[in-house]
mmCIF file of C-alpha atoms and ligand atoms in Angstrom:
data_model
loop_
_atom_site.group_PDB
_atom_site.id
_atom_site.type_symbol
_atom_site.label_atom_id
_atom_site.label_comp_id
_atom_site.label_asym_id
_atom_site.label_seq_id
_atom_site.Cartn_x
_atom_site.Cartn_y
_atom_site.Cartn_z
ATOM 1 C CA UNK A 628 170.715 105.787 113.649
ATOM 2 C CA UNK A 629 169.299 105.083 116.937
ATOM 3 C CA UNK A 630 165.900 106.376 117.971
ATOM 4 C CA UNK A 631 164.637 106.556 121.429
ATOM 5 C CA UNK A 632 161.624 104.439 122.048
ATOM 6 C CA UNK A 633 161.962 102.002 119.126
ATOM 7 C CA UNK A 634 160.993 98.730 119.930
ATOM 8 C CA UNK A 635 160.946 95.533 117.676
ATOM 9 C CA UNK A 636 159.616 91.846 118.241
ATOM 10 C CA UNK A 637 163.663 91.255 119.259
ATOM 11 C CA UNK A 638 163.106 93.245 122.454
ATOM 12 C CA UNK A 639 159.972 90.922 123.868
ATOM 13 C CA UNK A 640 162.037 88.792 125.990
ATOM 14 C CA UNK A 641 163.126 91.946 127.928
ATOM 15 C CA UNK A 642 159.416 93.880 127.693
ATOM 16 C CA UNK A 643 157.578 91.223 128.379
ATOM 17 C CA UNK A 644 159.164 88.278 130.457
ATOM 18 C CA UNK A 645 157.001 86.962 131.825
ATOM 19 C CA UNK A 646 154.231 86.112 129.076
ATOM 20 C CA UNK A 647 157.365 85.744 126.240
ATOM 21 C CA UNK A 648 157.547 81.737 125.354
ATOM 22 C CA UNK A 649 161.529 82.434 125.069
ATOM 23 C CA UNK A 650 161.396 83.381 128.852
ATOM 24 C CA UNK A 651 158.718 80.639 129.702
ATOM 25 C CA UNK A 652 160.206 77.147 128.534
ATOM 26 C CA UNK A 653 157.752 75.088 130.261
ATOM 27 C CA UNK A 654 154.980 75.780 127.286
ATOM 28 C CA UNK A 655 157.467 75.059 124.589
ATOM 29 C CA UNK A 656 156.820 76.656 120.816
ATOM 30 C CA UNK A 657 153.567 75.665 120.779
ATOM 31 C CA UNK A 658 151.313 74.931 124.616
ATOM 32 C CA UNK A 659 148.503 77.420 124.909
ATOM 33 C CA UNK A 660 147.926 78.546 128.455
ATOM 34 C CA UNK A 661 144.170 77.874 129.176
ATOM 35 C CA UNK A 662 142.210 80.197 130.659
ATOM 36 C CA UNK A 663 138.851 79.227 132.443
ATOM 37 C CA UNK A 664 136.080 81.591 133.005
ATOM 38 C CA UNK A 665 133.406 79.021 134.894
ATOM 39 C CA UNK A 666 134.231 76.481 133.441
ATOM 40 C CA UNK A 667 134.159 77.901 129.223
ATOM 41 C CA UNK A 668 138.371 77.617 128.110
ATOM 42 C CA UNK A 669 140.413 79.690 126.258
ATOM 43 C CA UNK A 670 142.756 77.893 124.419
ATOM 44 C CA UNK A 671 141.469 75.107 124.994
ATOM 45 C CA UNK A 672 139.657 71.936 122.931
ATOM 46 C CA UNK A 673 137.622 74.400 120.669
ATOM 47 C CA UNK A 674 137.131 78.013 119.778
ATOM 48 C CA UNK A 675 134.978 79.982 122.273
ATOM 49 C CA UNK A 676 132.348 82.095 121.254
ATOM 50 C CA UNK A 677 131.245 85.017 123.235
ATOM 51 C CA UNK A 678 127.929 86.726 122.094
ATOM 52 C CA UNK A 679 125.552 89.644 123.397
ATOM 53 C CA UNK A 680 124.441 93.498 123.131
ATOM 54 C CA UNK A 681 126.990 96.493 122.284
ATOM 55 C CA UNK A 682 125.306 97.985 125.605
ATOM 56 C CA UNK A 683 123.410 96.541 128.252
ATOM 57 C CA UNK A 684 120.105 99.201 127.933
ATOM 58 C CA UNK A 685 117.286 97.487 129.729
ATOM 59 C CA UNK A 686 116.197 94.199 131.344
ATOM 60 C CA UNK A 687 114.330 93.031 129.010
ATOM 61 C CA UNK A 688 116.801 93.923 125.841
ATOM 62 C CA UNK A 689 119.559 92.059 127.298
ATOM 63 C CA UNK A 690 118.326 89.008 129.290
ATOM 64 C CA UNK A 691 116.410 88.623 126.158
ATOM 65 C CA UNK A 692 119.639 88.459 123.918
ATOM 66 C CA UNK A 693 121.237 86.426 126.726
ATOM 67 C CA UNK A 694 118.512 83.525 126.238
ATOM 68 C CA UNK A 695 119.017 84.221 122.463
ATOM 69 C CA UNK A 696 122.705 83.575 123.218
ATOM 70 C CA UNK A 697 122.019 80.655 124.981
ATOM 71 C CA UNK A 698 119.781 79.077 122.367
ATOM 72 C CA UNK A 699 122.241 79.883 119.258
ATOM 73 C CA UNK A 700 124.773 77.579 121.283
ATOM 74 C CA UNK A 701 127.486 80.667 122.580
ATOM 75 C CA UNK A 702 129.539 80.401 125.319
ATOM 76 C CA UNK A 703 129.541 83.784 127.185
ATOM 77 C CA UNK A 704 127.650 86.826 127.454
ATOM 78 C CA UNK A 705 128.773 90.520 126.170
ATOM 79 C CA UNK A 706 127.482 93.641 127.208
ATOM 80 C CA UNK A 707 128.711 97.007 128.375
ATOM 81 C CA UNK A 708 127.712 98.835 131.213
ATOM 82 C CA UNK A 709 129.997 101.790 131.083
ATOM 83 C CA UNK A 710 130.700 102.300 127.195
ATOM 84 C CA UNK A 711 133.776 104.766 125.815
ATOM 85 C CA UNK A 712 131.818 106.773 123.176
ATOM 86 C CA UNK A 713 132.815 109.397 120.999
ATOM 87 C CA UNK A 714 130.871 111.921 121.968
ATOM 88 C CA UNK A 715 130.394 112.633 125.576
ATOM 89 C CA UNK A 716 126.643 113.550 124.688
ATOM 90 C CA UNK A 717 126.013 109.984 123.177
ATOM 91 C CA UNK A 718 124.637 106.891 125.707
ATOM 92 C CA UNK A 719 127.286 106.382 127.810
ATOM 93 C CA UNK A 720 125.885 102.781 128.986
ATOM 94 C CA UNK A 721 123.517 102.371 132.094
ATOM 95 C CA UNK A 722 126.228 101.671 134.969
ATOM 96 C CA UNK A 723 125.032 100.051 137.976
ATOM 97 C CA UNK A 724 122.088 99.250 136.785
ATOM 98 C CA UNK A 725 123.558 97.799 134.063
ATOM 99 C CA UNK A 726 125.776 95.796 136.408
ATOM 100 C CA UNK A 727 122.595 94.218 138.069
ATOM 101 C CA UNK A 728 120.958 93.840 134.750
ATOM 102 C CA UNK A 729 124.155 91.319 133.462
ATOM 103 C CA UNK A 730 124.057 89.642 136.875
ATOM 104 C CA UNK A 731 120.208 88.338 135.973
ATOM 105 C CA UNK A 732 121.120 88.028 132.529
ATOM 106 C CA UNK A 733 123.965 84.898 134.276
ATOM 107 C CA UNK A 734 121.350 84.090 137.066
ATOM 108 C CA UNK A 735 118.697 82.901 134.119
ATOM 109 C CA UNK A 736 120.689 81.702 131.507
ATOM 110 C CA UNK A 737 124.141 79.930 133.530
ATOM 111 C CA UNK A 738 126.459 82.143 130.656
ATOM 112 C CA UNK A 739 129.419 83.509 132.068
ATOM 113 C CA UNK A 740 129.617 87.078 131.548
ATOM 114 C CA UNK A 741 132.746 89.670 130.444
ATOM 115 C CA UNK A 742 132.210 93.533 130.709
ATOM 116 C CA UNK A 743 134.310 96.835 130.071
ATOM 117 C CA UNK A 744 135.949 98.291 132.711
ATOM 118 C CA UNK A 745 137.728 101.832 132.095
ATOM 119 C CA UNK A 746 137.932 103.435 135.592
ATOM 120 C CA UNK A 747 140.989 101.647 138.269
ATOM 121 C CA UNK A 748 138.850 103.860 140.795
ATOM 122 C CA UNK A 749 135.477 101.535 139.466
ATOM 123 C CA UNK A 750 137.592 97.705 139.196
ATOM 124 C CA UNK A 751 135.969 96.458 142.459
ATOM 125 C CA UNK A 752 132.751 97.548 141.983
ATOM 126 C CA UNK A 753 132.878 95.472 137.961
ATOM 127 C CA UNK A 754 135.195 93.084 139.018
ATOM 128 C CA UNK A 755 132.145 91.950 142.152
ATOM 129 C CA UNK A 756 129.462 91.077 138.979
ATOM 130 C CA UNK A 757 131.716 90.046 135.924
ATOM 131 C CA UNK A 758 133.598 87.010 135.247
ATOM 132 C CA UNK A 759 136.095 88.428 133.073
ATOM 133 C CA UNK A 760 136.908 92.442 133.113
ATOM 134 C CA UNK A 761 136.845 93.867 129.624
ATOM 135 C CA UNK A 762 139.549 96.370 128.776
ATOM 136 C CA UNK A 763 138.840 97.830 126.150
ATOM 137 C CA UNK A 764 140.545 99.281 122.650
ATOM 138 C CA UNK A 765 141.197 102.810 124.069
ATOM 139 C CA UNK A 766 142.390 101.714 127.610
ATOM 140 C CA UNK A 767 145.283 99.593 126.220
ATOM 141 C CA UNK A 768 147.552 101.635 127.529
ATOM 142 C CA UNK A 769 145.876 102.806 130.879
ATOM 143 C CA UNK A 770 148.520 101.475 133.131
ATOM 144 C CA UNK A 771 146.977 102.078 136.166
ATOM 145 C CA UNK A 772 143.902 100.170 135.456
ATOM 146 C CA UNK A 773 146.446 97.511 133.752
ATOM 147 C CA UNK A 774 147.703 97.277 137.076
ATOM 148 C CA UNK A 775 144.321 97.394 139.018
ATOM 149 C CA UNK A 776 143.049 94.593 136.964
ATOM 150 C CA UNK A 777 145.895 92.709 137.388
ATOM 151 C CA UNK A 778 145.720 92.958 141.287
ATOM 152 C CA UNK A 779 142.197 91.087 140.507
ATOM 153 C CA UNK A 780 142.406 87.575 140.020
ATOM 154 C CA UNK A 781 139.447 87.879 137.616
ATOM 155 C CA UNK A 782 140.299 86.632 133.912
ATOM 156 C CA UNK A 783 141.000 89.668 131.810
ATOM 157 C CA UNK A 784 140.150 90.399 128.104
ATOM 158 C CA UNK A 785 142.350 93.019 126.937
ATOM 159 C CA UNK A 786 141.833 93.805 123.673
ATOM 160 C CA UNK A 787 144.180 95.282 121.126
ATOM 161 C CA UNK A 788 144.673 99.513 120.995
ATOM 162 C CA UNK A 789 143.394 100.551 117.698
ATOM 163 C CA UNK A 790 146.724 102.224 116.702
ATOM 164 C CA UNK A 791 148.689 99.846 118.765
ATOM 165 C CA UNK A 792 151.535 97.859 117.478
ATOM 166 C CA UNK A 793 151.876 93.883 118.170
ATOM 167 C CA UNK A 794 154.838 94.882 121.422
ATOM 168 C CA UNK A 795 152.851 97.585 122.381
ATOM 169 C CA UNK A 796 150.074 94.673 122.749
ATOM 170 C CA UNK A 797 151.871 92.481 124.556
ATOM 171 C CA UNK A 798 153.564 94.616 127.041
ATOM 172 C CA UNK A 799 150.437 96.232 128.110
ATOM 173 C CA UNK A 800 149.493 92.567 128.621
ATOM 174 C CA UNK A 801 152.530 92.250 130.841
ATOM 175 C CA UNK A 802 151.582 95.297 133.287
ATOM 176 C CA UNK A 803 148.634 92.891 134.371
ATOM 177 C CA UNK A 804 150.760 89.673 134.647
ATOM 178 C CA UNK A 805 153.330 91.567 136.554
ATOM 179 C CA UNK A 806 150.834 91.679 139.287
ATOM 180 C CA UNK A 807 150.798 87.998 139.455
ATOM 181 C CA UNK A 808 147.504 87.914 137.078
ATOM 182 C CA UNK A 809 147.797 85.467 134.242
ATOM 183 C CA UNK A 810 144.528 85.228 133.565
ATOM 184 C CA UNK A 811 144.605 87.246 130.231
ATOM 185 C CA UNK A 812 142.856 86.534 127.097
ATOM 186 C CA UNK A 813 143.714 88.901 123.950
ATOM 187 C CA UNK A 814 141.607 90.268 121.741
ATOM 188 C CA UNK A 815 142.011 91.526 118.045
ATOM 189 C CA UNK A 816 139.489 93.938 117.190
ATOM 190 C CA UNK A 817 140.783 95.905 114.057
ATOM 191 C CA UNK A 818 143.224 98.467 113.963
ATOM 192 C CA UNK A 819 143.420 102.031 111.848
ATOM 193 C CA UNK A 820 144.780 101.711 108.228
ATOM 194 C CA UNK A 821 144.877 103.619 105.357
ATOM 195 C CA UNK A 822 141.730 102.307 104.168
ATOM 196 C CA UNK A 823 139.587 102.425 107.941
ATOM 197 C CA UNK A 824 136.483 104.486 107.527
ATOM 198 C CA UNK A 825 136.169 104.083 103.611
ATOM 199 C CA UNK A 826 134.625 100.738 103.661
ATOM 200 C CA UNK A 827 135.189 98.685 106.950
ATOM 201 C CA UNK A 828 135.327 100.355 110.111
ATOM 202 C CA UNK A 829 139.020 99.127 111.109
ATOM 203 C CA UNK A 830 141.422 96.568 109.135
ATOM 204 C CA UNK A 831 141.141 93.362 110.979
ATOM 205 C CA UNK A 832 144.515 91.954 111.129
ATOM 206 C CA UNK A 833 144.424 88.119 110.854
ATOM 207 C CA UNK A 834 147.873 87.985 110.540
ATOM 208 C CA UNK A 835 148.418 88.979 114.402
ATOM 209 C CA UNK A 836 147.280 85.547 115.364
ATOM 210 C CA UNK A 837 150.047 83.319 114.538
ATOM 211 C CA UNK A 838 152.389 85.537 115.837
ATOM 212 C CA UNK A 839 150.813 86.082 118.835
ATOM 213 C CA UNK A 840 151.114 82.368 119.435
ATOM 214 C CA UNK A 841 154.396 82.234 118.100
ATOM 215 C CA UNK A 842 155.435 85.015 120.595
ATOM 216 C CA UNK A 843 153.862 84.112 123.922
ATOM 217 C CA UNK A 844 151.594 81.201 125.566
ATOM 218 C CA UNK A 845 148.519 83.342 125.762
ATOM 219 C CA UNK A 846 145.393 82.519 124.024
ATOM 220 C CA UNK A 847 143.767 85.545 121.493
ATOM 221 C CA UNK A 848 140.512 85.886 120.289
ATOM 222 C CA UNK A 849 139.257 87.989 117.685
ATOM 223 C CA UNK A 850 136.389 90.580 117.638
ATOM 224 C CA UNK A 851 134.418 90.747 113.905
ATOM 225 C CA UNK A 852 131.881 93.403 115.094
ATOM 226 C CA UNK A 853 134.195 96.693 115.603
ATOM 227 C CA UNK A 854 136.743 95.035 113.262
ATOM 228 C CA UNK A 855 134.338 95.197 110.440
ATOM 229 C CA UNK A 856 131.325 97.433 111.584
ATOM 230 C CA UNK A 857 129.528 95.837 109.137
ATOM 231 C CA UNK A 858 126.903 93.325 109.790
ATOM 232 C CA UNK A 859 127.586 91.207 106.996
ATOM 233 C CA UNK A 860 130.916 91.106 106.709
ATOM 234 C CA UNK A 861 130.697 89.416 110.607
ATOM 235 C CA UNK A 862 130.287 86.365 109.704
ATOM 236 C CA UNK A 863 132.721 85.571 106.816
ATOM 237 C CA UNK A 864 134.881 87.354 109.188
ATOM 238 C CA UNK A 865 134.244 84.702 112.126
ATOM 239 C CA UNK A 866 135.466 82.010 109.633
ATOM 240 C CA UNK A 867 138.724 83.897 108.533
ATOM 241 C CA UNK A 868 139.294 84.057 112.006
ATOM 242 C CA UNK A 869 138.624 80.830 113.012
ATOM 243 C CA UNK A 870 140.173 79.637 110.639
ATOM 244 C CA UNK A 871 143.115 81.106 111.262
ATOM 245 C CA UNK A 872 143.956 80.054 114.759
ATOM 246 C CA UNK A 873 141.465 82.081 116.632
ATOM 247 C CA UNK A 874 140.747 80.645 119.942
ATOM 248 C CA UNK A 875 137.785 82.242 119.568
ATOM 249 C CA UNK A 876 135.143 85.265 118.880
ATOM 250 C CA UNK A 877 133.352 88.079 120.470
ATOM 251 C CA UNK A 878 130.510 89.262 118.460
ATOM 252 C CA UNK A 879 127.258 92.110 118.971
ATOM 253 C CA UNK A 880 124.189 90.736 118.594
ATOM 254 C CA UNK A 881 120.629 92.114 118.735
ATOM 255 C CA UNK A 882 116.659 91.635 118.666
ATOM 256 C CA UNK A 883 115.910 93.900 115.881
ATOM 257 C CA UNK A 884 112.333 92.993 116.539
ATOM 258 C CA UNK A 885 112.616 95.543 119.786
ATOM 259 C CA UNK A 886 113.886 98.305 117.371
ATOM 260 C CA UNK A 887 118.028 99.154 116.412
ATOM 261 C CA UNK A 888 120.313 99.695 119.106
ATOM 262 C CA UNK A 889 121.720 102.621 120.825
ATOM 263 C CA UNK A 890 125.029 101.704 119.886
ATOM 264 C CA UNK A 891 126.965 100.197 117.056
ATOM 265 C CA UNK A 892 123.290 99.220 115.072
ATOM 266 C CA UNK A 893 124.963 98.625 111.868
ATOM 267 C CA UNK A 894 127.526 95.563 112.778
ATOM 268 C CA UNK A 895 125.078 93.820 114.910
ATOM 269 C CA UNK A 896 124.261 90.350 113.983
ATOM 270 C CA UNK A 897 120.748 88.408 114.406
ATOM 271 C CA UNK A 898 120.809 84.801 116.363
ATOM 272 C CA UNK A 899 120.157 83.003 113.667
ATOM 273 C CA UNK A 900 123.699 83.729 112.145
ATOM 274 C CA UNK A 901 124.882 83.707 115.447
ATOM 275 C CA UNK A 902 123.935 79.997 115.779
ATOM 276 C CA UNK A 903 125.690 79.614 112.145
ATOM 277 C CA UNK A 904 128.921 81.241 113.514
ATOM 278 C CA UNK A 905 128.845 78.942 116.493
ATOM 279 C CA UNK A 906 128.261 75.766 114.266
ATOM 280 C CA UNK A 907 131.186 76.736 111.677
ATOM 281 C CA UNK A 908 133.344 77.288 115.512
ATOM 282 C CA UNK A 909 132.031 74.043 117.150
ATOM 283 C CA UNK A 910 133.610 72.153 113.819
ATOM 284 C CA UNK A 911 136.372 73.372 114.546
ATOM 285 C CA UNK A 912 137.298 71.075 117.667
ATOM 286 C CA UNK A 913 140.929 70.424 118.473
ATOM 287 C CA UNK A 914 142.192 67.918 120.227
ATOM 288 C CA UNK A 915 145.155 68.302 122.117
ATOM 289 C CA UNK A 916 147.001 65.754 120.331
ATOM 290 C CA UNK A 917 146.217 67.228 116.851
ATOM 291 C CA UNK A 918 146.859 70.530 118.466
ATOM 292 C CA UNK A 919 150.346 69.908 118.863
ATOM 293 C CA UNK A 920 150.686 68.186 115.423
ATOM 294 C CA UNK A 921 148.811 71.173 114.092
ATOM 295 C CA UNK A 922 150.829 73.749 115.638
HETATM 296 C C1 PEP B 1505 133.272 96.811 123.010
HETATM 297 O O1 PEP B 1505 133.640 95.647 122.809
HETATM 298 O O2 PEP B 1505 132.230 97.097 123.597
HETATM 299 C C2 PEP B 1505 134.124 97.921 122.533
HETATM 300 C C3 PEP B 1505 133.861 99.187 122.848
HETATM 301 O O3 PEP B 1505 135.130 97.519 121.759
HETATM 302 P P1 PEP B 1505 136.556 98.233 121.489
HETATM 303 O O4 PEP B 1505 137.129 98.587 122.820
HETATM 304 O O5 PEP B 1505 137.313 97.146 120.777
HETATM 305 O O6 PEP B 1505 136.274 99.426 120.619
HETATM 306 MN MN1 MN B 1506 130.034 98.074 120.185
#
């Protein structure tokens, strides 16, 4: 029987040609393509950790985690302006003033910083503060911001649709590269199984990771927070992940000493484990030599 629409890991070549490794000799089976966001490298000697607030709500919240960032040894600074809730009637983020708020947040501490964009109309205005553009679980298959990101030359982290299938993944990944932008990280963050809700918010799927790297040259990170969205299941998670290929993490943190968050309270992390995670990452140092023996 044929059905219209079906797609298997077969077809990749032909959805995705320009990111497949069968259609892109030059990196071989196993050659990450790096991708550097001032200076911190995906896929490169070590996994990257990327740490910060759910939302950016106020000066002092976030330039506070930022330094707390910082100090616990991460890489990169999270934080959304413009957050896809829900419920229209739940914080929606702080927007502009959110913007200038993560453009401090770099100013004082020198972290790079990545942050959601899910507007094409708005990719200018995020695109003029962040160093990577964020797209997030629900915008997967946005097209037209695929494509507006991907006329950008900014890095992109585009993380993996909740119900979306490993091709389904990778050829949203290709409507940015088709408009000559490379510079995409991907991002596991859990998807919806049978047993979602009951006692981990999504199923994080481990098992995408080698076969994302067995599929195509890009490098794929993994986020524990809205995998699990359950604080202490974050770190154990961060391991698994790590050890499992990840090129890196992106994990919520907060100062619970200010009071919970607005958002997502109940996965975030304090620095201390932070600075744990990034320890148990930091051991995990590839060379590239051993990379290619390990691959
Ligand atoms: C986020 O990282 O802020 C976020 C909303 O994640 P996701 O798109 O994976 O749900
Ligand atoms: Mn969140």
């Amino acid at each position: 029987m044929r059905i219209a629409g079906q797609v298997s890991i077969n077809d990749l070549p032909r959805i995705c040609p320009t990111l497949h490794r069968q259609t892109n000799p030059q990196y071989g089976d196993h050659q990450t393509r790096v991708v550097e966001v001032r200076g911190v490298r995906f896929g490169g000697e070590r996994p990257v950790v990327i740490a910060g607030p759910c939302a950016v709500e106020s000066h002092e919240q976030t330039v506070g985690i930022a330094h707390a960032v910082r100090r616990a040894g991460g890489d990169m600074l999270r934080g959304g302006a413009y957050k896809p809730r829900t419920s229209p009637h739940d914080f929606q983020g702080s927007g502009l003033e959110g913007l200038c708020i993560l453009s401090v947040a770099r100013q004082e501490t020198g972290l790079p910083v990545v942050t959601e964009v899910m507007d094409p109309r708005m990719v200018s205005e995020v695109a003029r503060v962040a160093d990577m553009l964020q797209v997030g679980s629900r915008n997967m298959q946005n097209y037209p911001l695929l494509a507006e990101v991907g006329r950008t030359r900014k890095p992109v982290l585009l993380k993996r649709g909740m119900a979306a299938s490993l091709c389904e993944w990778l050829g949203a990944a290709e409507y940015i590269a088709k408009q000559g932008n490379l510079e995409i990280v991907l991002c596991e963050r859990g998807i919806k199984g049978f047993p979602s809700g009951e006692y981990s918010r999504y199923v994080l799927d481990l098992n995408v990771i080698p076969a994302v790297q067995m599929l195509t040259y890009l490098p794929v990170i993994v986020d524990p927070s809205h995998a699990t969205g359950v604080a202490a299941m974050v770190e154990p998670a961060s391991r698994a992940a790590v050890e499992m290929g990840s090129h890196g993490l992106i994990i919520e943190i907060a100062d619970f000493s200010r009071g919970l968050p607005r958002c997502d309270a109940d996965q975030a992390i304090d620095a201390e484990t932070l600075g744990r995670i990034v320890r148990f990452a930091r051991a995990h140092q590839v060379s590239p030599e051993e990379k290619v023996h390990a691959a």
